[in-house]
Short mmCIF file of C-alpha atoms and ligand atoms in Angstrom, two decimals:
data_model
loop_
_atom_site.label_atom_id
_atom_site.label_comp_id
_atom_site.label_asym_id
_atom_site.label_seq_id
_atom_site.Cartn_x
_atom_site.Cartn_y
_atom_site.Cartn_z
CA UNK A 1 -0.05 -0.03 0.42
CA UNK A 2 2.63 2.50 1.13
CA UNK A 3 4.68 1.39 -1.97
CA UNK A 4 1.85 2.04 -4.39
CA UNK A 5 1.33 5.59 -2.87
CA UNK A 6 5.34 6.35 -2.91
CA UNK A 7 4.86 5.22 -6.00
CA UNK A 8 1.87 7.11 -7.76
CA UNK A 9 3.77 10.11 -5.89
CA UNK A 10 6.74 9.48 -8.25
CA UNK A 11 4.80 8.95 -11.19
CA UNK A 12 2.73 11.97 -10.43
CA UNK A 13 6.12 14.26 -9.42
CA UNK A 14 7.54 12.93 -12.75
CA UNK A 15 3.80 14.08 -14.91
CA UNK A 16 4.73 17.58 -13.51
CA UNK A 17 8.58 17.97 -13.58
CA UNK A 18 7.23 18.22 -17.39
CA UNK A 19 3.77 19.19 -18.19
CA UNK A 20 2.33 22.58 -16.31
CA UNK A 21 4.89 24.53 -17.53
CA UNK A 22 4.27 28.43 -17.80
CA UNK A 23 3.62 29.23 -21.09
CA UNK A 24 3.35 32.03 -23.54
CA UNK A 25 2.45 31.72 -27.13
CA UNK A 26 2.17 35.00 -29.17
CA UNK A 27 0.94 35.74 -32.87
CA UNK A 28 0.20 38.64 -33.74
CA UNK A 29 -1.00 38.07 -37.86
CA UNK A 30 -4.68 38.32 -37.95
CA UNK A 31 -5.35 35.68 -40.73
CA UNK A 32 -6.85 32.22 -40.51
CA UNK A 33 -3.74 30.44 -41.87
CA UNK A 34 -1.10 31.99 -39.59
CA UNK A 35 -3.66 31.86 -36.03
CA UNK A 36 -4.54 28.10 -37.03
CA UNK A 37 -0.78 27.27 -37.01
CA UNK A 38 -0.51 28.66 -33.46
CA UNK A 39 -3.65 27.63 -32.27
CA UNK A 40 -3.34 23.79 -33.20
CA UNK A 41 0.12 24.23 -30.55
CA UNK A 42 -1.87 26.11 -28.53
CA UNK A 43 -4.71 23.53 -27.93
CA UNK A 44 -2.13 20.63 -27.28
CA UNK A 45 -0.08 22.10 -25.09
CA UNK A 46 -2.91 23.32 -23.15
CA UNK A 47 -4.36 19.63 -23.32
CA UNK A 48 -0.93 18.42 -21.81
CA UNK A 49 -1.85 19.71 -18.44
CA UNK A 50 0.83 23.45 -19.43
CA UNK A 51 -0.95 26.50 -18.39
CA UNK A 52 -0.75 28.77 -21.68
CA UNK A 53 -1.29 31.99 -22.48
CA UNK A 54 -2.05 33.03 -26.01
CA UNK A 55 -1.88 36.58 -27.44
CA UNK A 56 -3.62 36.46 -30.69
CA UNK A 57 -6.32 38.54 -32.56
CA UNK A 58 -9.24 35.77 -32.66
CA UNK A 59 -10.09 35.25 -28.71
CA UNK A 60 -11.83 31.94 -28.33
CA UNK A 61 -16.00 32.63 -27.23
CA UNK A 62 -14.91 29.88 -24.74
CA UNK A 63 -12.39 29.85 -22.40
CA UNK A 64 -10.58 25.86 -22.22
CA UNK A 65 -8.56 24.39 -19.41
CA UNK A 66 -5.49 25.62 -18.73
CA UNK A 67 -5.78 28.29 -21.30
CA UNK A 68 -6.55 32.22 -20.96
CA UNK A 69 -6.59 34.58 -24.15
CA UNK A 70 -5.11 38.58 -24.56
CA UNK A 71 -7.09 39.63 -27.72
CA UNK A 72 -5.66 41.51 -29.97
CA UNK A 73 -7.96 42.11 -32.17
CA UNK A 74 -7.53 45.64 -33.47
CA UNK A 75 -4.54 44.40 -35.72
CA UNK A 76 -7.29 43.48 -38.05
CA UNK A 77 -8.95 46.64 -38.77
CA UNK A 78 -5.23 47.76 -39.18
CA UNK A 79 -4.13 45.03 -41.36
CA UNK A 80 -7.63 45.53 -43.52
CA UNK A 81 -6.55 47.61 -46.07
CA UNK A 82 -3.42 45.65 -46.19
CA UNK A 83 -5.91 42.35 -47.35
CA UNK A 84 -7.53 44.55 -50.32
CA UNK A 85 -3.54 44.96 -51.53
CA UNK A 86 -2.43 41.20 -52.14
CA UNK A 87 -3.66 40.55 -55.92
CA UNK A 88 -1.62 43.12 -56.56
CA UNK A 89 1.72 41.78 -54.24
CA UNK A 90 3.02 40.62 -57.44
CA UNK A 91 3.73 43.42 -59.21
CA UNK A 92 5.26 45.75 -56.69
CA UNK A 93 8.69 44.47 -56.80
CA UNK A 94 11.24 43.83 -54.21
CA UNK A 95 11.27 47.39 -52.87
CA UNK A 96 7.59 47.96 -52.24
CA UNK A 97 7.48 44.72 -51.19
CA UNK A 98 10.09 45.23 -48.68
CA UNK A 99 8.03 48.60 -47.65
CA UNK A 100 5.16 46.64 -47.33
CA UNK A 101 6.30 44.58 -44.63
CA UNK A 102 8.17 47.25 -42.76
CA UNK A 103 5.04 49.46 -42.43
CA UNK A 104 3.07 46.24 -41.68
CA UNK A 105 5.28 45.06 -39.59
CA UNK A 106 5.47 48.02 -37.25
CA UNK A 107 1.31 47.45 -37.73
CA UNK A 108 1.80 44.31 -35.68
CA UNK A 109 4.23 45.23 -33.26
CA UNK A 110 2.99 48.30 -32.18
CA UNK A 111 -0.41 47.39 -31.35
CA UNK A 112 0.91 44.22 -29.51
CA UNK A 113 2.79 46.64 -27.46
CA UNK A 114 0.05 48.75 -26.78
CA UNK A 115 -2.35 46.77 -26.68
CA UNK A 116 -3.83 47.05 -22.20
CA UNK A 117 -3.86 43.35 -21.71
CA UNK A 118 -0.03 43.27 -23.09
CA UNK A 119 0.77 45.81 -21.09
CA UNK A 120 -1.30 44.89 -17.59
CA UNK A 121 0.52 41.38 -18.37
CA UNK A 122 4.20 43.05 -18.78
CA UNK A 123 3.63 44.87 -15.28
CA UNK A 124 2.34 41.79 -13.53
CA UNK A 125 4.62 39.58 -11.70
CA UNK A 126 3.84 36.45 -13.44
CA UNK A 127 7.16 34.74 -15.57
CA UNK A 128 7.09 32.32 -17.93
CA UNK A 129 9.76 28.69 -19.02
CA UNK A 130 9.12 29.40 -22.64
CA UNK A 131 7.93 32.60 -24.92
CA UNK A 132 6.27 30.69 -28.09
CA UNK A 133 6.27 33.63 -31.48
CA UNK A 134 5.13 32.93 -34.42
CA UNK A 135 7.27 34.31 -36.39
CA UNK A 136 5.33 37.20 -39.51
CA UNK A 137 7.00 40.74 -39.15
CA UNK A 138 7.20 40.80 -35.74
CA UNK A 139 10.77 40.31 -34.55
CA UNK A 140 10.84 43.57 -32.32
CA UNK A 141 8.21 41.45 -30.03
CA UNK A 142 11.05 39.16 -28.63
CA UNK A 143 11.29 41.97 -26.37
CA UNK A 144 8.04 40.11 -24.95
CA UNK A 145 10.33 36.97 -23.91
CA UNK A 146 13.45 39.15 -22.37
CA UNK A 147 10.89 41.13 -20.01
CA UNK A 148 9.75 37.79 -18.98
CA UNK A 149 13.35 36.62 -18.82
CA UNK A 150 12.22 33.87 -20.67
CA UNK A 151 14.07 31.01 -23.67
CA UNK A 152 12.28 31.75 -27.14
CA UNK A 153 11.06 29.07 -29.70
CA UNK A 154 10.32 30.68 -33.10
CA UNK A 155 7.32 29.23 -34.92
CA UNK A 156 7.75 29.61 -38.98
CA UNK A 157 5.26 29.69 -41.14
CA UNK A 158 6.92 28.88 -43.65
CA UNK A 159 9.84 26.50 -44.10
CA UNK A 160 13.54 27.62 -43.42
CA UNK A 161 14.02 30.24 -45.81
CA UNK A 162 15.61 33.58 -46.51
CA UNK A 163 13.68 35.15 -43.45
CA UNK A 164 14.80 33.21 -41.22
CA UNK A 165 17.88 30.93 -41.56
CA UNK A 166 20.06 34.21 -41.17
CA UNK A 167 18.85 33.91 -37.36
CA UNK A 168 20.18 31.01 -37.27
CA UNK A 169 22.96 30.80 -39.69
CA UNK A 170 21.54 28.23 -40.97
CA UNK A 171 23.29 26.84 -44.62
CA UNK A 172 20.95 27.95 -47.87
CA UNK A 173 22.89 27.88 -51.20
CA UNK A 174 21.18 29.60 -53.75
CA UNK A 175 22.85 26.84 -56.20
CA UNK A 176 20.39 24.39 -54.89
CA UNK A 177 17.79 26.30 -52.28
CA UNK A 178 15.00 28.62 -54.12
CA UNK A 179 14.34 31.70 -52.70
CA UNK A 180 10.20 30.98 -51.45
CA UNK A 181 9.22 34.35 -53.08
CA UNK A 182 9.96 33.04 -56.61
CA UNK A 183 9.08 30.75 -58.97
CA UNK A 184 12.16 28.31 -59.80
CA UNK A 185 12.47 24.80 -58.10
CA UNK A 186 15.60 22.98 -57.01
CA UNK A 187 16.49 21.94 -60.52
CA UNK A 188 18.15 25.54 -61.50
CA UNK A 189 20.00 26.19 -64.66
CA UNK A 190 23.19 28.71 -64.74
CA UNK A 191 20.93 31.73 -65.67
CA UNK A 192 18.15 30.84 -63.18
CA UNK A 193 21.12 30.70 -60.30
CA UNK A 194 22.40 33.82 -60.78
CA UNK A 195 18.90 35.23 -60.67
CA UNK A 196 18.07 33.20 -57.28
CA UNK A 197 21.69 34.34 -55.89
CA UNK A 198 20.83 38.11 -57.45
CA UNK A 199 17.17 37.81 -55.46
CA UNK A 200 18.29 36.42 -52.33
CA UNK A 201 21.50 38.90 -51.65
CA UNK A 202 19.41 42.23 -53.05
CA UNK A 203 16.01 40.91 -50.26
CA UNK A 204 18.88 40.44 -47.37
CA UNK A 205 20.66 43.53 -48.11
CA UNK A 206 16.48 45.10 -48.58
CA UNK A 207 15.81 43.58 -44.97
CA UNK A 208 18.65 45.13 -42.97
CA UNK A 209 18.28 48.49 -44.27
CA UNK A 210 14.63 48.60 -44.54
CA UNK A 211 12.94 46.43 -43.04
CA UNK A 212 15.12 45.64 -39.47
CA UNK A 213 16.51 48.98 -38.49
CA UNK A 214 12.33 49.39 -37.76
CA UNK A 215 12.37 46.78 -35.55
CA UNK A 216 15.60 47.65 -34.44
CA UNK A 217 13.68 51.38 -32.80
CA UNK A 218 10.87 49.86 -31.72
CA UNK A 219 12.50 47.35 -30.09
CA UNK A 220 13.95 49.99 -28.22
CA UNK A 221 11.23 51.89 -27.63
CA UNK A 222 8.48 49.71 -26.03
CA UNK A 223 11.42 47.55 -24.29
CA UNK A 224 13.93 48.93 -21.62
CA UNK A 225 16.88 46.84 -21.69
CA UNK A 226 20.21 47.60 -22.30
CA UNK A 227 20.87 44.72 -24.81
CA UNK A 228 20.27 45.84 -28.49
CA UNK A 229 17.54 43.26 -30.11
CA UNK A 230 19.92 41.76 -32.40
CA UNK A 231 21.07 40.41 -29.30
CA UNK A 232 18.11 38.45 -28.64
CA UNK A 233 17.06 37.72 -32.22
CA UNK A 234 20.32 35.36 -32.95
CA UNK A 235 19.76 34.09 -29.33
CA UNK A 236 16.60 31.93 -30.53
CA UNK A 237 16.64 28.57 -28.86
CA UNK A 238 14.73 26.86 -31.63
CA UNK A 239 12.71 27.40 -34.70
CA UNK A 240 9.75 24.57 -35.57
CA UNK A 241 8.36 24.80 -38.82
CA UNK A 242 6.28 24.24 -41.41
CA UNK A 243 7.81 22.41 -43.87
CA UNK A 244 8.96 17.77 -44.95
CA UNK A 245 10.18 16.78 -47.13
CA UNK A 246 6.87 15.06 -48.32
CA UNK A 247 5.48 18.33 -49.11
CA UNK A 248 9.10 20.76 -48.91
CA UNK A 249 12.32 20.25 -50.49
CA UNK A 250 15.23 18.95 -48.68
CA UNK A 251 17.32 21.60 -47.22
CA UNK A 252 19.90 21.87 -44.69
CA UNK A 253 18.64 22.03 -41.30
CA UNK A 254 21.32 22.36 -38.38
CA UNK A 255 19.93 20.86 -34.65
CA UNK A 256 17.67 23.53 -33.65
CA UNK A 257 15.68 23.82 -36.73
CA UNK A 258 12.95 21.13 -36.06
CA UNK A 259 10.66 20.64 -39.62
CA UNK A 260 7.10 19.42 -38.16
CA UNK A 261 5.34 20.32 -41.34
CA UNK A 262 1.46 18.89 -41.93
CA UNK A 263 0.92 18.89 -37.23
CA UNK A 264 -2.00 21.01 -38.15
CA UNK A 265 -4.14 18.59 -39.68
CA UNK A 266 -5.82 16.55 -37.89
CA UNK A 267 -8.04 12.97 -39.52
CA UNK A 268 -10.94 13.42 -40.31
CA UNK A 269 -13.71 14.29 -38.79
CA UNK A 270 -17.78 14.41 -39.69
CA UNK A 271 -19.28 16.48 -41.32
CA UNK A 272 -22.33 18.45 -41.09
CA UNK A 273 -25.78 16.33 -41.97
CA UNK A 274 -26.12 18.06 -45.43
CA UNK A 275 -22.37 18.19 -46.89
CA UNK A 276 -21.82 14.40 -45.40
CA UNK A 277 -24.99 13.40 -47.83
CA UNK A 278 -23.69 15.74 -50.44
CA UNK A 279 -20.05 14.24 -50.59
CA UNK A 280 -21.23 10.76 -50.30
CA UNK A 281 -24.26 10.98 -52.69
CA UNK A 282 -21.78 12.47 -55.37
CA UNK A 283 -20.83 9.42 -57.61
CA UNK A 284 -18.67 11.46 -60.28
CA UNK A 285 -17.05 12.46 -57.49
CA UNK A 286 -15.85 16.49 -56.22
CA UNK A 287 -14.01 19.08 -56.55
CA UNK A 288 -13.49 21.75 -54.04
CA UNK A 289 -12.57 24.60 -54.79
CA UNK A 290 -11.03 27.56 -52.54
CA UNK A 291 -8.14 30.55 -52.02
CA UNK A 292 -8.23 30.03 -48.93
CA UNK A 293 -8.36 32.33 -46.33
CA UNK A 294 -6.76 36.18 -46.90
CA UNK A 295 -7.99 36.05 -50.27
CA UNK A 296 -11.87 36.27 -51.54
CA UNK A 297 -12.72 34.45 -54.14
CA UNK A 298 -14.83 37.35 -54.96
CA UNK A 299 -11.97 39.48 -55.62
CA UNK A 300 -11.19 37.45 -58.38
CA UNK A 301 -12.44 39.73 -62.00
CA UNK A 302 -15.63 39.32 -63.40
CA UNK A 303 -13.99 37.21 -66.55
CA UNK A 304 -11.47 35.07 -64.32
CA UNK A 305 -15.26 34.39 -63.18
CA UNK A 306 -16.66 33.59 -65.66
CA UNK A 307 -14.15 31.39 -67.15
CA UNK A 308 -13.71 29.89 -64.38
CA UNK A 309 -17.78 28.81 -64.10
CA UNK A 310 -16.81 27.40 -67.77
CA UNK A 311 -15.38 25.23 -67.20
CA UNK A 312 -17.04 23.79 -64.21
CA UNK A 313 -20.06 23.97 -66.27
CA UNK A 314 -18.52 21.58 -68.02
CA UNK A 315 -17.52 18.66 -65.37
CA UNK A 316 -19.24 15.68 -65.07
CA UNK A 317 -18.00 16.09 -61.51
CA UNK A 318 -19.90 18.04 -58.68
CA UNK A 319 -17.76 21.19 -57.55
CA UNK A 320 -17.84 22.65 -54.67
CA UNK A 321 -16.79 26.25 -54.47
CA UNK A 322 -16.52 28.37 -51.01
CA UNK A 323 -17.13 31.95 -51.84
CA UNK A 324 -18.38 34.61 -50.34
CA UNK A 325 -21.25 35.89 -52.49
CA UNK A 326 -24.03 34.11 -54.54
CA UNK A 327 -22.72 32.64 -57.81
CA UNK A 328 -26.98 33.27 -59.87
CA UNK A 329 -24.87 32.34 -63.20
CA UNK A 330 -22.80 29.13 -61.99
CA UNK A 331 -24.28 25.24 -63.23
CA UNK A 332 -26.47 22.53 -61.24
CA UNK A 333 -23.11 20.92 -61.02
CA UNK A 334 -21.33 23.80 -58.23
CA UNK A 335 -22.55 24.44 -54.90
CA UNK A 336 -21.42 27.99 -53.67
CA UNK A 337 -20.81 28.08 -49.70
CA UNK A 338 -19.45 31.14 -47.92
CA UNK A 339 -17.81 28.17 -44.65
CA UNK A 340 -16.61 24.81 -45.61
CA UNK A 341 -14.95 22.21 -43.31
CA UNK A 342 -12.01 21.93 -45.67
CA UNK A 343 -9.65 19.43 -44.12
CA UNK A 344 -13.24 17.12 -43.15
CA UNK A 345 -14.00 17.43 -47.28
CA UNK A 346 -10.45 16.81 -48.13
CA UNK A 347 -11.06 13.54 -46.28
CA UNK A 348 -13.35 12.52 -48.18
CA UNK A 349 -13.25 9.38 -50.33
CA UNK A 350 -15.67 10.71 -53.10
CA UNK A 351 -13.01 13.96 -53.90
CA UNK A 352 -11.23 14.01 -56.52
CA UNK A 353 -8.95 16.84 -56.30
CA UNK A 354 -8.71 20.73 -55.03
CA UNK A 355 -8.26 23.93 -56.19
CA UNK A 356 -6.31 26.26 -54.41
CA UNK A 357 -4.75 29.69 -53.93
CA UNK A 358 -1.31 27.58 -53.50
CA UNK A 359 -1.29 28.61 -49.81
CA UNK A 360 0.98 26.47 -47.83
CA UNK A 361 -1.82 24.49 -45.31
CA UNK A 362 -3.48 23.39 -48.33
CA UNK A 363 -1.01 21.97 -49.86
CA UNK A 364 0.17 20.03 -46.67
CA UNK A 365 -3.52 19.11 -46.28
CA UNK A 366 -4.05 18.23 -50.14
CA UNK A 367 -0.50 15.67 -49.21
CA UNK A 368 -1.70 14.70 -45.95
CA UNK A 369 -5.26 12.91 -47.31
CA UNK A 370 -3.80 12.59 -50.64
CA UNK A 371 -5.65 14.48 -53.09
CA UNK A 372 -3.95 15.43 -56.96
CA UNK A 373 -3.80 19.96 -56.57
CA UNK A 374 -4.62 23.28 -59.67
CA UNK A 375 -3.03 26.25 -58.38
CA UNK A 376 -4.46 29.38 -59.07
CA UNK A 377 -1.26 31.11 -57.64
CA UNK A 378 -1.54 34.80 -56.30
CA UNK A 379 1.24 35.97 -54.15
CA UNK A 380 3.61 35.37 -51.43
CA UNK A 381 4.94 31.13 -51.42
CA UNK A 382 2.08 30.56 -53.71
CA UNK A 383 4.17 29.96 -56.54
CA UNK A 384 7.48 28.81 -55.19
CA UNK A 385 4.53 25.94 -53.05
CA UNK A 386 2.68 25.02 -56.80
CA UNK A 387 6.23 25.11 -58.85
CA UNK A 388 6.98 21.90 -55.90
CA UNK A 389 3.21 20.23 -56.70
CA UNK A 390 4.46 20.61 -60.29
CA UNK A 391 7.38 19.26 -60.58
CA UNK A 392 6.59 16.32 -57.92
CA UNK A 393 3.93 15.79 -60.34
CA UNK A 394 0.54 15.42 -58.63
CA UNK A 395 -0.40 19.34 -59.35
CA UNK A 396 -0.78 21.49 -62.62
CA UNK A 397 -0.44 25.31 -62.39
CA UNK A 398 -2.58 27.95 -63.47
CA UNK A 399 -1.82 32.27 -63.34
CA UNK A 400 -4.04 33.89 -63.19
CA UNK A 401 -3.48 36.56 -65.92
CA UNK A 402 -3.47 33.45 -68.52
CA UNK A 403 -6.60 32.15 -66.26
CA UNK A 404 -9.48 31.29 -69.34
CA UNK A 405 -11.86 28.81 -70.49
CA UNK A 406 -9.41 26.95 -72.29
CA UNK A 407 -6.67 26.66 -69.71
CA UNK A 408 -8.53 25.44 -67.55
CA UNK A 409 -10.40 23.29 -68.81
CA UNK A 410 -7.40 21.56 -69.85
CA UNK A 411 -5.98 21.82 -66.03
CA UNK A 412 -8.64 20.63 -65.00
CA UNK A 413 -9.15 17.08 -68.30
CA UNK A 414 -5.63 16.70 -66.87
CA UNK A 415 -5.44 16.50 -63.03
CA UNK A 416 -8.90 14.49 -63.41
CA UNK A 417 -8.20 11.74 -66.04
CA UNK A 418 -4.21 11.54 -66.14
CA UNK A 419 -4.07 9.18 -63.24
CA UNK A 420 -0.65 9.43 -62.80
CA UNK A 421 -1.05 13.01 -60.47
CA UNK A 422 -3.46 10.89 -57.45
CA UNK A 423 -0.62 8.46 -57.62
CA UNK A 424 1.74 10.53 -56.58
CA UNK A 425 0.37 11.61 -54.55
CA UNK A 426 -0.37 8.98 -52.75
CA UNK A 427 3.38 8.03 -52.50
CA UNK A 428 3.86 11.95 -51.39
CA UNK A 429 0.92 10.85 -48.68
CA UNK A 430 2.94 8.08 -47.54
CA UNK A 431 5.36 9.64 -46.31
CA UNK A 432 3.97 12.13 -45.01
CA UNK A 433 2.60 9.66 -42.56
CA UNK A 434 5.78 7.89 -42.04
CA UNK A 435 8.00 9.63 -39.43
CA UNK A 436 9.35 8.25 -35.72
CA UNK A 437 6.28 10.28 -34.52
CA UNK A 438 4.38 12.27 -35.34
CA UNK A 439 4.80 16.02 -35.99
CA UNK A 440 2.46 17.50 -33.33
CA UNK A 441 4.10 14.67 -30.73
CA UNK A 442 7.86 16.17 -31.62
CA UNK A 443 6.81 19.80 -30.97
CA UNK A 444 5.47 19.10 -28.08
CA UNK A 445 8.98 17.42 -26.62
CA UNK A 446 10.80 19.79 -28.50
CA UNK A 447 9.47 22.99 -26.71
CA UNK A 448 9.40 20.96 -23.19
CA UNK A 449 13.27 19.91 -24.04
CA UNK A 450 13.83 24.38 -24.59
CA UNK A 451 11.83 24.48 -21.14
CA UNK A 452 13.66 21.85 -19.39
CA UNK A 453 16.67 22.72 -19.74
CA UNK A 454 16.00 26.94 -19.95
CA UNK A 455 17.27 27.71 -23.38
CA UNK A 456 19.07 25.95 -25.94
CA UNK A 457 22.09 26.56 -26.34
CA UNK A 458 24.25 23.30 -27.72
CA UNK A 459 21.22 23.02 -30.36
CA UNK A 460 23.33 26.86 -31.86
CA UNK A 461 25.80 26.61 -34.73
CA UNK A 462 28.85 29.16 -34.42
CA UNK A 463 27.82 30.09 -37.95
CA UNK A 464 25.36 33.57 -35.98
CA UNK A 465 29.11 34.50 -34.60
CA UNK A 466 31.11 34.92 -37.66
CA UNK A 467 30.38 37.80 -39.37
CA UNK A 468 28.91 36.85 -43.15
CA UNK A 469 32.99 37.00 -44.69
CA UNK A 470 33.87 34.72 -42.65
CA UNK A 471 30.71 32.08 -42.88
CA UNK A 472 30.32 32.57 -46.86
CA UNK A 473 34.39 32.21 -46.43
CA UNK A 474 34.80 34.85 -48.52
CA UNK A 475 37.71 36.23 -46.51
CA UNK A 476 39.35 32.91 -47.39
CA UNK A 477 38.74 32.90 -51.05
CA UNK A 478 40.19 36.63 -50.96
CA UNK A 479 43.53 35.36 -49.56
CA UNK A 480 43.81 32.80 -51.69
CA UNK A 481 43.28 34.22 -54.39
CA UNK A 482 45.45 37.18 -53.30
CA UNK A 483 47.99 34.40 -52.73
CA UNK A 484 47.78 32.71 -55.44
CA UNK A 485 48.13 36.14 -58.08
CA UNK A 486 51.14 36.79 -55.82
CA UNK A 487 52.55 33.57 -56.13
CA UNK A 488 51.19 33.71 -60.43
CA UNK A 489 52.71 37.65 -60.28
CA UNK A 490 56.36 36.07 -59.04
CA UNK A 491 56.01 32.93 -62.00
CA UNK A 492 55.50 35.37 -64.52
CA UNK A 493 57.92 37.73 -63.33
CA UNK A 494 60.68 35.08 -63.22
CA UNK A 495 59.14 33.53 -66.11
CA UNK A 496 59.43 36.71 -68.05
CA UNK A 497 63.02 37.54 -66.03
CA UNK A 498 64.43 34.17 -67.40
CA UNK A 499 63.31 34.27 -71.60
CA UNK A 500 64.78 37.71 -71.48
CA UNK A 501 67.94 36.26 -70.24
CA UNK A 502 67.83 33.33 -72.34
CA UNK A 503 66.74 36.14 -74.82
CA UNK A 504 69.61 38.16 -74.35
CA UNK A 505 71.49 34.84 -74.06
CA UNK A 506 70.40 33.67 -77.71
CA UNK A 507 71.74 36.76 -79.11
CA UNK A 508 74.73 37.50 -78.05
CA UNK A 509 75.35 34.04 -79.40
CA UNK A 510 74.04 34.54 -82.09
CA UNK A 511 75.86 37.89 -82.66
CA UNK A 512 79.35 36.11 -80.84
CA UNK A 513 78.60 33.70 -84.05
CA UNK A 514 78.08 35.79 -87.10
CA UNK A 515 80.85 37.54 -85.66
CA UNK A 516 82.90 34.54 -85.28
CA UNK A 517 81.66 33.84 -89.03
CA UNK A 518 82.27 36.74 -89.91
CA UNK A 519 86.08 37.00 -88.26
CA UNK A 520 86.38 33.30 -90.16
CA UNK A 521 85.11 34.16 -93.10
CA UNK A 522 87.44 37.63 -92.57
CA UNK A 523 90.42 34.89 -91.78
CA UNK A 524 89.49 32.24 -94.71
CA UNK A 525 89.26 36.34 -96.79
CA UNK A 526 92.41 36.98 -94.66
CA UNK A 527 93.78 33.57 -94.83
CA UNK A 528 94.90 32.86 -97.83
CA UNK A 529 96.91 36.47 -97.07
CA UNK A 530 98.19 35.46 -94.03
CA UNK A 531 99.49 31.85 -95.56
CA UNK A 532 100.00 32.39 -98.83
C1 NAG B 601 20.45 33.48 -24.29
O1 NAG B 601 19.94 32.15 -24.42
C2 NAG B 601 19.76 31.83 -23.07
C3 NAG B 601 18.75 30.78 -22.50
O2 NAG B 601 18.18 30.38 -23.95
C4 NAG B 601 20.19 33.04 -22.16
O3 NAG B 601 20.36 32.42 -20.64
C5 NAG B 601 20.75 33.79 -22.06
O4 NAG B 601 20.77 35.40 -21.05
C6 NAG B 601 20.75 34.63 -23.38
N1 NAG B 601 21.03 35.64 -23.63
C7 NAG B 601 21.12 36.95 -24.09
C8 NAG B 601 22.32 37.96 -24.49
O5 NAG B 601 19.96 37.56 -23.97
#
């Protein structure tokens, strides 16, 4: 009996030492995809008995166990204007995009710091064992973690890329790691590699002169400390990335970068009854069409909308379209819904294809459930995601400017009638599910690892302590080039000297031999006189 008691106590203390940590999670970008990623983690950590505080624009309607919201709803109004420009982002150029990043980042950080509930938290005597920040244009918010003297985990809504690799010194050679915002695949020819190299470096420079200085300024303004923003940014314990080789490229990762792509997807739940019946009865299959949460389908031009509807009207399959307004001109096989449970529909056996904007979460969900995709990429990493889907043989991409009834019909018929797309995406799906631990368990494990060890400096590469030219071995290459040049010049000068000497001597020899000959002939001429 006593034994049992001690055992239970021991087990309890074990459980308590790992669980029931105080965790602060910050997700400042008011967008469904960003929130989805952060909230999935919040929920898992709370379910595992940690006390979670979640700063986000979307507080839950009902408060759950182990979990408390701090609402920064004001960021929703602030970003509304930006969302209207999403369809134009592509044409704005690198500087235009960076300026938008700077402005968006400034607003997100300011609204978070100025929020009265956040201020209340900062002025409380609470403490946290770890602070998890969903990293999106909010570097200065790391000051909150510093205030609580807590180690930092970044949750990246993307794969490791130029936006975050520099914080860890993660190697990312432009020879085979394409820019996240470009449209190259990992196989690049000479000119593509050149462009990739220039674009990545140009963007790095723009980040350093346009974007980060503003974040440094905000950090100074809102955080009382002698430290600089960079001291904290280059001291992050861990980054969890939304990537996995089944969807994103196989690229180098330092030990403090953990791929957890797919962690936000769960096995399909039951559909609402009308949808369930609709899906069950669709014997010819269903095509799901959703442009994600940031882009509204009604933002599509009238021409594009007409082309899409024209192509749909020729299908024998049914079409479920997430659209924000009614579409009276749609053919009878098209069902329009303002909201739909995307994951659960993708999990239905009658689903035949998924038309998407190519957002990372949608792409991951398609692969998770093994559904081939047609992508209409619009901005950000969408084109890059679609290029990967095309090159991996499970997707067809149609750019918005090329979209006509003919091209769209062609894409639909290719995806629906050529079995290769389904086979390839099913293969990818098997790869995504073939992992030693589930991505969500891996995420929790690594967060707890950081909590247990109060940070993770042992995972950090010294790459961040090196100057960029040291890290890229530029100084060594320049040095070697200098030494080689000195050696080559010396050899050249010596050779020149030698050649001169040889020429001099050979000339000398020639002249002396000519002189000799002359003398000889003179002698010969003279000879008779002499000897005769
Ligand atoms: C870096 O992080 C570790 C723990 O993660 C912490 O102990 C250390 O004080 C931090 N350094 C700075 C400069 O903040």
